[in-house]
PDB file of C-alpha atoms in Angstrom:
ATOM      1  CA  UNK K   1     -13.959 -13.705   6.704  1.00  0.00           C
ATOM      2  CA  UNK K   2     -12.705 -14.270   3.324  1.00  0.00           C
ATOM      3  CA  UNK K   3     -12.690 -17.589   1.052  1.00  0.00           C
ATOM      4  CA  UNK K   4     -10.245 -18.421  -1.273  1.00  0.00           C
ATOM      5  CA  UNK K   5     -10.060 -17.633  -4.784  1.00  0.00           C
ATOM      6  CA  UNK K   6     -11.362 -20.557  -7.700  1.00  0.00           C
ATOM      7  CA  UNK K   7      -7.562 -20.348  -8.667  1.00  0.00           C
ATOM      8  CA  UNK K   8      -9.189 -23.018 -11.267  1.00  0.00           C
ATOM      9  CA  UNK K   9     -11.710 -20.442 -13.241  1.00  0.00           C
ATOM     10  CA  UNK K  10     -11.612 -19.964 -16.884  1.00  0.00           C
ATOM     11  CA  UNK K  11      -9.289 -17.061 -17.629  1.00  0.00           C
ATOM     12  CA  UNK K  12     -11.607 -13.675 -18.305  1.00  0.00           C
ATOM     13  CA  UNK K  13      -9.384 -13.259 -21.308  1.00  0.00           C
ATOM     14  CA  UNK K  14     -10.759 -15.628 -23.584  1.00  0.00           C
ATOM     15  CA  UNK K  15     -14.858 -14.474 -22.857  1.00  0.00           C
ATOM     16  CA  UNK K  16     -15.182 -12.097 -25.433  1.00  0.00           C
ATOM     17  CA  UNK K  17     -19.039 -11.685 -24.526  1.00  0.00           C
ATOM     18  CA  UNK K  18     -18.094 -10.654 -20.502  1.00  0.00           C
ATOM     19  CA  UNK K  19     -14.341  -8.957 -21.125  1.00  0.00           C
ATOM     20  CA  UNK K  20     -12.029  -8.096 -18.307  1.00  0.00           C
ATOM     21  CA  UNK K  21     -13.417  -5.466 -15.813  1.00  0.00           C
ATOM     22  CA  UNK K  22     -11.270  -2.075 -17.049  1.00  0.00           C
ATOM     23  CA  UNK K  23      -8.851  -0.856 -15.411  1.00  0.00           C
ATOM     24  CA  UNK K  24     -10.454   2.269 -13.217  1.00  0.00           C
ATOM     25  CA  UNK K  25     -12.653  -0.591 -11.842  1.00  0.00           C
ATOM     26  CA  UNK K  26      -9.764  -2.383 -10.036  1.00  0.00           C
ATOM     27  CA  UNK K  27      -9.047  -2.385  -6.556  1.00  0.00           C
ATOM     28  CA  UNK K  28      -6.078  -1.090  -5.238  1.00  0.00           C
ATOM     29  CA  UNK K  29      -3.970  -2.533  -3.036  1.00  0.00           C
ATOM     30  CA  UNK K  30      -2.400  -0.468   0.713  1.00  0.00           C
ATOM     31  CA  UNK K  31       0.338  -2.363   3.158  1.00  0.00           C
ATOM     32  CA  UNK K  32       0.892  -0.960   6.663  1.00  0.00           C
ATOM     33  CA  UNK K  33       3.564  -1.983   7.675  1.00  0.00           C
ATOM     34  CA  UNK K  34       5.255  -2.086  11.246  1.00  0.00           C
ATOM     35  CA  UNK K  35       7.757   1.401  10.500  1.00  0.00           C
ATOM     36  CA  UNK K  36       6.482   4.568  12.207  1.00  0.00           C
ATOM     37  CA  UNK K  37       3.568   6.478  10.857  1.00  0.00           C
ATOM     38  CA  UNK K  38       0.346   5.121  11.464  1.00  0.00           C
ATOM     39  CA  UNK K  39      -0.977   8.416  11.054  1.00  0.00           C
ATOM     40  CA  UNK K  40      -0.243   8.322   7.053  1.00  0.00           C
ATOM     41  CA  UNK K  41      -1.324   4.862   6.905  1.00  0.00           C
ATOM     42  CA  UNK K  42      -4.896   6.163   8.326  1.00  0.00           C
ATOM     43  CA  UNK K  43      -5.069   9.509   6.134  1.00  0.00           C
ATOM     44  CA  UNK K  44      -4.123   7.456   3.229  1.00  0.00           C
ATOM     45  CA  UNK K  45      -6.587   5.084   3.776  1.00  0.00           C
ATOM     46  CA  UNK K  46      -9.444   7.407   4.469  1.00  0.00           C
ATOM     47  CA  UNK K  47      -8.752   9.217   1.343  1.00  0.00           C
ATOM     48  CA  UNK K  48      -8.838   6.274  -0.871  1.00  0.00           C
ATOM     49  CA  UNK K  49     -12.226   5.070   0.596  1.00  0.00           C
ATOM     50  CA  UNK K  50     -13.442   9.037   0.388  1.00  0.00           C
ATOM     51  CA  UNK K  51     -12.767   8.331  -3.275  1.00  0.00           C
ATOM     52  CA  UNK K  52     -14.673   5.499  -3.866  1.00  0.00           C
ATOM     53  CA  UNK K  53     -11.395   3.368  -4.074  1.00  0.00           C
ATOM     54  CA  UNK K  54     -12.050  -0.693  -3.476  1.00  0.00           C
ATOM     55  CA  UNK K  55      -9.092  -1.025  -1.060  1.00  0.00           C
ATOM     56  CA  UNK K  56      -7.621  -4.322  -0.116  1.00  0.00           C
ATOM     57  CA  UNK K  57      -5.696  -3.759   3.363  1.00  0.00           C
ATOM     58  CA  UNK K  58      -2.585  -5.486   3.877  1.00  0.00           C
ATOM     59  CA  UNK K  59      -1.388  -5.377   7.516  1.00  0.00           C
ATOM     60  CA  UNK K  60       1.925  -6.678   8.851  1.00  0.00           C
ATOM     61  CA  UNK K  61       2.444  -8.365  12.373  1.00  0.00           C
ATOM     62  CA  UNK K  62       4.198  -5.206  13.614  1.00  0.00           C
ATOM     63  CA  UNK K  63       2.044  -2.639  12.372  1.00  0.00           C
ATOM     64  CA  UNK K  64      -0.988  -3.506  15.134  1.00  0.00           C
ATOM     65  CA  UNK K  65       1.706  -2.840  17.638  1.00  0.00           C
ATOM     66  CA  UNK K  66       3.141   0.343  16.207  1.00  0.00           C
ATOM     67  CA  UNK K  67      -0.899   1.598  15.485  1.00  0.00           C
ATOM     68  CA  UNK K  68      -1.726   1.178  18.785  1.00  0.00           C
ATOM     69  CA  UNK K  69       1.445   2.916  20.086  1.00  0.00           C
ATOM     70  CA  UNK K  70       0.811   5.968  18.226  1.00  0.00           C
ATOM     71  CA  UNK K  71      -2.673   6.233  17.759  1.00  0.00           C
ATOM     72  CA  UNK K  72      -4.274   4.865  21.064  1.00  0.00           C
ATOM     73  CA  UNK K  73      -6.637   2.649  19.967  1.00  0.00           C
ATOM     74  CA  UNK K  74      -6.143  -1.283  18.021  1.00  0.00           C
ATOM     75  CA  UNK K  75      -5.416  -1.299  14.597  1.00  0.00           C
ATOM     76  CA  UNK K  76      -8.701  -3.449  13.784  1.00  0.00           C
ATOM     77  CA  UNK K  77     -10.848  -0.782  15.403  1.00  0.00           C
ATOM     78  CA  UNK K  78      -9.067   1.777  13.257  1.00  0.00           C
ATOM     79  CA  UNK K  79      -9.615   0.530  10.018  1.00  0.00           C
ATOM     80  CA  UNK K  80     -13.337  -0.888  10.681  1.00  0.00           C
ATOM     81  CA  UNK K  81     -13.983   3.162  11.830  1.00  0.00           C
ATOM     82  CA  UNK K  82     -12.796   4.199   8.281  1.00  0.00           C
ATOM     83  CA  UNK K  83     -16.224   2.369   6.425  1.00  0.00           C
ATOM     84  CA  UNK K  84     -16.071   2.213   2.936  1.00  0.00           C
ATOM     85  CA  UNK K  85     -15.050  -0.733   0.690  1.00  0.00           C
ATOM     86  CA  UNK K  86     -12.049  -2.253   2.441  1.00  0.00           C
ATOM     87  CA  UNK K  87     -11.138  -5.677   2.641  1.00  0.00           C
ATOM     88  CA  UNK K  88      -8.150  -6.380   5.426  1.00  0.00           C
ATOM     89  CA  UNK K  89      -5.597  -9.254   5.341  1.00  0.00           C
ATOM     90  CA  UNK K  90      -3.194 -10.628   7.463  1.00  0.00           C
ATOM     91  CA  UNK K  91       0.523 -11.221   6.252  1.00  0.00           C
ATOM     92  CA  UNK K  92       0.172 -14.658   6.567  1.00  0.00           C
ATOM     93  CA  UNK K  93      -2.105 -15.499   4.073  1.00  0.00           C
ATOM     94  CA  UNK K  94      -1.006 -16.157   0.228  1.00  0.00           C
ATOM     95  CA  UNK K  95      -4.088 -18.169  -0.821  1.00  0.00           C
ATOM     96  CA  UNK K  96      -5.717 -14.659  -1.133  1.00  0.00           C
ATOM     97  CA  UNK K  97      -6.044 -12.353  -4.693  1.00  0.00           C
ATOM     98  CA  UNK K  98      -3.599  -9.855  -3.603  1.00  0.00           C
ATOM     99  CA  UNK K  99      -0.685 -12.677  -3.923  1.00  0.00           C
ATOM    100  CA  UNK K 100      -1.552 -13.746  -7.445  1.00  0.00           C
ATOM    101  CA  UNK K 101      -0.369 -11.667 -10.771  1.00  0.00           C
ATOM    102  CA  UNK K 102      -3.569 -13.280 -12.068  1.00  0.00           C
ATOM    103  CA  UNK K 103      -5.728 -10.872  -9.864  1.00  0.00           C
ATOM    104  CA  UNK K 104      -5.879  -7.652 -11.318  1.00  0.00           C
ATOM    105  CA  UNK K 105      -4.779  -4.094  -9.526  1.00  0.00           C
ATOM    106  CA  UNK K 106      -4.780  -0.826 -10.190  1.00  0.00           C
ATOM    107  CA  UNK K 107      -1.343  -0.631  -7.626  1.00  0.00           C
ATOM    108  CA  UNK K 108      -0.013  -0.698  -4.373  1.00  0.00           C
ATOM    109  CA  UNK K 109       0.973   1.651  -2.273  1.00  0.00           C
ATOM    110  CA  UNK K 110       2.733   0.747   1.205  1.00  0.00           C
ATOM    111  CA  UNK K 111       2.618   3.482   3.854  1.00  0.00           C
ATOM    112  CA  UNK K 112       4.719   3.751   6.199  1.00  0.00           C
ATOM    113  CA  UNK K 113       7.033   1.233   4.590  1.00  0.00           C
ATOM    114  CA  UNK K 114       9.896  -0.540   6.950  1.00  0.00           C
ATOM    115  CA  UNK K 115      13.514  -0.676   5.744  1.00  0.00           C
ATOM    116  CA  UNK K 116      12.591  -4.668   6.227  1.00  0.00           C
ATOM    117  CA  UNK K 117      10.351  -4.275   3.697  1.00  0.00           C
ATOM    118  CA  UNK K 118      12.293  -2.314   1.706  1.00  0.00           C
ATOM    119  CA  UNK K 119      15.260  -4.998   2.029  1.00  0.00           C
ATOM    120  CA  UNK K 120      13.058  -7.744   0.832  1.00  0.00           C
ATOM    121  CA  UNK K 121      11.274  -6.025  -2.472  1.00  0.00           C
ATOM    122  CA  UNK K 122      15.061  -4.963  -3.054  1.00  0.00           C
ATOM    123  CA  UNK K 123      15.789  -9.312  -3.183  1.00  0.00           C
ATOM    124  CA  UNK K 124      12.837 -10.066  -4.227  1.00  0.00           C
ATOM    125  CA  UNK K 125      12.205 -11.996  -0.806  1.00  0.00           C
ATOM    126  CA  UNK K 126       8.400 -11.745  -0.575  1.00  0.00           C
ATOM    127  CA  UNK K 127       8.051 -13.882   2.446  1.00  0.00           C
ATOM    128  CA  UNK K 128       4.913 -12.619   3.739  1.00  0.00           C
ATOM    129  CA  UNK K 129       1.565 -11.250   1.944  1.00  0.00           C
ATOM    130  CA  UNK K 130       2.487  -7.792   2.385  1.00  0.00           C
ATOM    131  CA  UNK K 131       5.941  -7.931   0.480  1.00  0.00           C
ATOM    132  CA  UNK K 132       4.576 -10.854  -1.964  1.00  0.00           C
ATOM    133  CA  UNK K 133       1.565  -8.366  -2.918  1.00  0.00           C
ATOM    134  CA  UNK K 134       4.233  -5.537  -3.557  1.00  0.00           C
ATOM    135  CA  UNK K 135       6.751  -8.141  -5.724  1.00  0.00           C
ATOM    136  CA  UNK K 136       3.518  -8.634  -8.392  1.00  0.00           C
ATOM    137  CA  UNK K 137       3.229  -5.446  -8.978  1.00  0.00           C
ATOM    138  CA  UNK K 138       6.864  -5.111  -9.436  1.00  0.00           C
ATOM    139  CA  UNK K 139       7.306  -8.413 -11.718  1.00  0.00           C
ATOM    140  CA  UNK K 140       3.617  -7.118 -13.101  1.00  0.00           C
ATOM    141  CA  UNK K 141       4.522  -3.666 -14.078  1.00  0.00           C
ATOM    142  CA  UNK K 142       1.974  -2.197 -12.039  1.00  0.00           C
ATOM    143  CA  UNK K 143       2.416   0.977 -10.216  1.00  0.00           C
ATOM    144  CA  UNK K 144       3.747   0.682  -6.390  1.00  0.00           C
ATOM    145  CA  UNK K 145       4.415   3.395  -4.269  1.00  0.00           C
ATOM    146  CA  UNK K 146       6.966   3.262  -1.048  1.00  0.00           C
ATOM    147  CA  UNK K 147       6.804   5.620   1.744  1.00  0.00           C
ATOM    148  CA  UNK K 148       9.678   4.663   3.456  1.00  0.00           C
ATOM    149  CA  UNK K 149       9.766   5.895   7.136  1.00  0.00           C
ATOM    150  CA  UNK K 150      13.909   5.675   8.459  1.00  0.00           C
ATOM    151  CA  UNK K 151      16.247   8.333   9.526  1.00  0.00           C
ATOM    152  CA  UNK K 152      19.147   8.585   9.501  1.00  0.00           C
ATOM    153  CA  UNK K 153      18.865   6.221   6.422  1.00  0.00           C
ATOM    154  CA  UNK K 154      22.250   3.786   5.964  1.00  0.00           C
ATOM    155  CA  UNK K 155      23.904   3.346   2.823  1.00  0.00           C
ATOM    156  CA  UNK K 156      22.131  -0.115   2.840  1.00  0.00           C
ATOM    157  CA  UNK K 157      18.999   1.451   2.829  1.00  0.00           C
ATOM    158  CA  UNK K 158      19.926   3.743  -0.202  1.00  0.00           C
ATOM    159  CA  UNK K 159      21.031   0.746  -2.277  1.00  0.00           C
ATOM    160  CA  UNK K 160      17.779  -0.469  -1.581  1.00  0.00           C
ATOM    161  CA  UNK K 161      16.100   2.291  -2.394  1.00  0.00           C
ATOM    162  CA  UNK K 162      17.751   2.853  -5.505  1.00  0.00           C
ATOM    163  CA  UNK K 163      17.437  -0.647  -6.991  1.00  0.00           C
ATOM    164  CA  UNK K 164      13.564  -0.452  -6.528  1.00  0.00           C
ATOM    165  CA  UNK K 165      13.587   3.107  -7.985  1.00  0.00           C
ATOM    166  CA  UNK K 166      15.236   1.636 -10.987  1.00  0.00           C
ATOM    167  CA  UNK K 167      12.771  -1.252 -11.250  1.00  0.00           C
ATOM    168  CA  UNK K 168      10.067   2.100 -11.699  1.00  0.00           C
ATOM    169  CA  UNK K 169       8.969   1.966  -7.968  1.00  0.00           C
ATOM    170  CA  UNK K 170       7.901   5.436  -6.940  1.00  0.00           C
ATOM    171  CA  UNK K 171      10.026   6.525  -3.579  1.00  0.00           C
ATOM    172  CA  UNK K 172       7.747   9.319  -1.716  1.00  0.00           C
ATOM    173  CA  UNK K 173       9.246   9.456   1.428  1.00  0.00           C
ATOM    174  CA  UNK K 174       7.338  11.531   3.980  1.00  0.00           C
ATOM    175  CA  UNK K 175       8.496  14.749   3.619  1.00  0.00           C
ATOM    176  CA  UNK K 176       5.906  17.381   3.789  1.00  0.00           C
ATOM    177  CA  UNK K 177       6.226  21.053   1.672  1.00  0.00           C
ATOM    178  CA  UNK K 178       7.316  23.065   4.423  1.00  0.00           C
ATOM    179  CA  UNK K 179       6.675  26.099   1.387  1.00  0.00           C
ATOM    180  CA  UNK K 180       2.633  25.265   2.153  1.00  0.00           C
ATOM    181  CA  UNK K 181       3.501  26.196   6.035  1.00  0.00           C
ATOM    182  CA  UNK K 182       1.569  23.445   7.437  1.00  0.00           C
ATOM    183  CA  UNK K 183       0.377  25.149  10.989  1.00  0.00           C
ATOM    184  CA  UNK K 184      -0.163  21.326  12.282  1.00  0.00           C
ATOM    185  CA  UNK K 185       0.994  17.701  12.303  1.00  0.00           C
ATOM    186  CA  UNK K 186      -2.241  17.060  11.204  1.00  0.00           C
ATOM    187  CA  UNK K 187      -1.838  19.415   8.306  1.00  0.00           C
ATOM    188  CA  UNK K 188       1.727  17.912   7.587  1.00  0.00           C
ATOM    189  CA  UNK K 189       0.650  14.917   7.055  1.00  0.00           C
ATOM    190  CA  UNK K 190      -2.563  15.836   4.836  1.00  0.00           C
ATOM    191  CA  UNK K 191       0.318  17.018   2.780  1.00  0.00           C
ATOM    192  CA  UNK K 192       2.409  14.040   2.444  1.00  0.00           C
ATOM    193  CA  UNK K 193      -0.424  12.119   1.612  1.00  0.00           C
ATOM    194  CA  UNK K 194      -1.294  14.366  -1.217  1.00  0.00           C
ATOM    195  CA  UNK K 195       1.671  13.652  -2.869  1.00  0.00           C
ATOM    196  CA  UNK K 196       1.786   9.906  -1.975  1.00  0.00           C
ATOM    197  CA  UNK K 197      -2.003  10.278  -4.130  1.00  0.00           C
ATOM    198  CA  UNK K 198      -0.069  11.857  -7.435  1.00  0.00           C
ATOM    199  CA  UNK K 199       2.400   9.282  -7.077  1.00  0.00           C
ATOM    200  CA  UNK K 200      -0.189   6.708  -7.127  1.00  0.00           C
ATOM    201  CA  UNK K 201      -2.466   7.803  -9.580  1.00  0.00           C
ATOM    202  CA  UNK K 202      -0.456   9.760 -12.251  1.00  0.00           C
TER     203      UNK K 202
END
C-alpha cells in the first residue's frame, strides 16, 4: 500500500545543507500498457531491477488482461516474482509521485506501448496515471522511451508517432537485429530490450 505524497513539504531546492538527491539516484519510471508484448514488459523489467534500478511500475487496466493472455499467469504474480525495488501503481491514481513534475525521474520508458497511448501523449490527453506519468516527462524534458507494439501501423499512428519524436521522445519499436540471428523468441526479445536500455540510458 502506498500513502500519498506531503505535496505541502519545503522544496529540496532551497536546503543547501541536504541538496537534491543526484540524478543516478532517481527512480525510473516503466508503463505496461494493454498492447501486445508482455514478454518485453517482463524482460525490461527484470533487467532494470538486475541493475539496481528503483522502478516505479505503472500498469494500465488492459495490460492484466493482455499479461495473463500471453504469459499464463496474473500480472500481480508476475511482477511480485521479479523482487527487487519496484513499486506498482494502478492507472487510476494521480495523488501518487509519478504524476507530479515535482517528483524527480531519471525517465520513463513504456513497453509495449498502445496506439491509445500513443494518441493521447500525441494531445497531450493524460487521462490516466500511465499517460499523465509519460506527459511530465515530456513537458519536463526528461527522457521517455515508446515501444510501440501495432502493425500494420495507420497513417494516424505515424502522425502520432512523429509529433512525439519531434517533442525528443525516443521511438524503439520492437524490432529485433535479425543480423545477431536470434535462434529464439526468447533471444529476440533479449534483443529488443537491449536497445530499448541504450535508448533509455544514453
Amino acid at each position: 500500500m502506498t500513502t500519498s505524497p506531503d505535496w505541502t513539504a519545503p522544496s529540496p531546492w532551497r536546503d543547501n545543507a541536504n541538496p537534491p538527491s543526484p540524478r543516478e539516484s532517481l527512480p525510473l519510471v516503466l508503463g505496461i500498457s494493454g498492447a501486445s508484448g508482455a514478454m518485453l514488459a517482463r524482460s525490461t523489467l527484470r533487467r532494470l531491477l538486475a541493475r539496481g534500478e528503483q522502478v516505479e511500475c505503472i500498469v494500465s487496466r488492459a495490460a492484466h488482461e493482455v499479461w495473463q493472455d500471453e504469459l499464463g499467469e496474473p500480472l500481480p504474480d508476475g511482477l511480485n516474482a521479479l523482487g527487487g525495488n519496484l513499486t506498482v501503481y494502478t492507472p487510476d491514481k494521480f495523488n501518487v509521485p509519478p504524476a507530479s513534475g515535482s517528483h524527480r525521474t531519471k525517465g520513463m520508458v513504456v513497453v509495449p506501448c498502445s496506439m491509445t497511448t500513443v494518441g493521447g501523449l500525441a494531445t497531450g490527453a493524460g487521462d490516466d496515471l500511465l499517460k499523465r506519468a509519460a506527459d511530465v516527462c515530456i513537458k519536463e524534458g526528461r527522457r521517455l522511451v515508446l515501444v510501440p507494439r501495432e502493425s500494420p501501423m495507420s497513417a494516424i499512428h505515424l502522425r502520432n508517432l512523429a509529433t512525439l519524436a519531434e517533442l525528443g521522445v525516443r521511438i524503439v519499436p520492437p524490432i529485433p537485429p535479425f543480423y545477431r540471428h536470434p535462434h529464439t523468441l526468447e533471444e529476440a526479445v533479449e534483443q529488443v530490450v537491449d536497445r530499448v536500455l541504450q535508448a533509455l540510458y544514453d
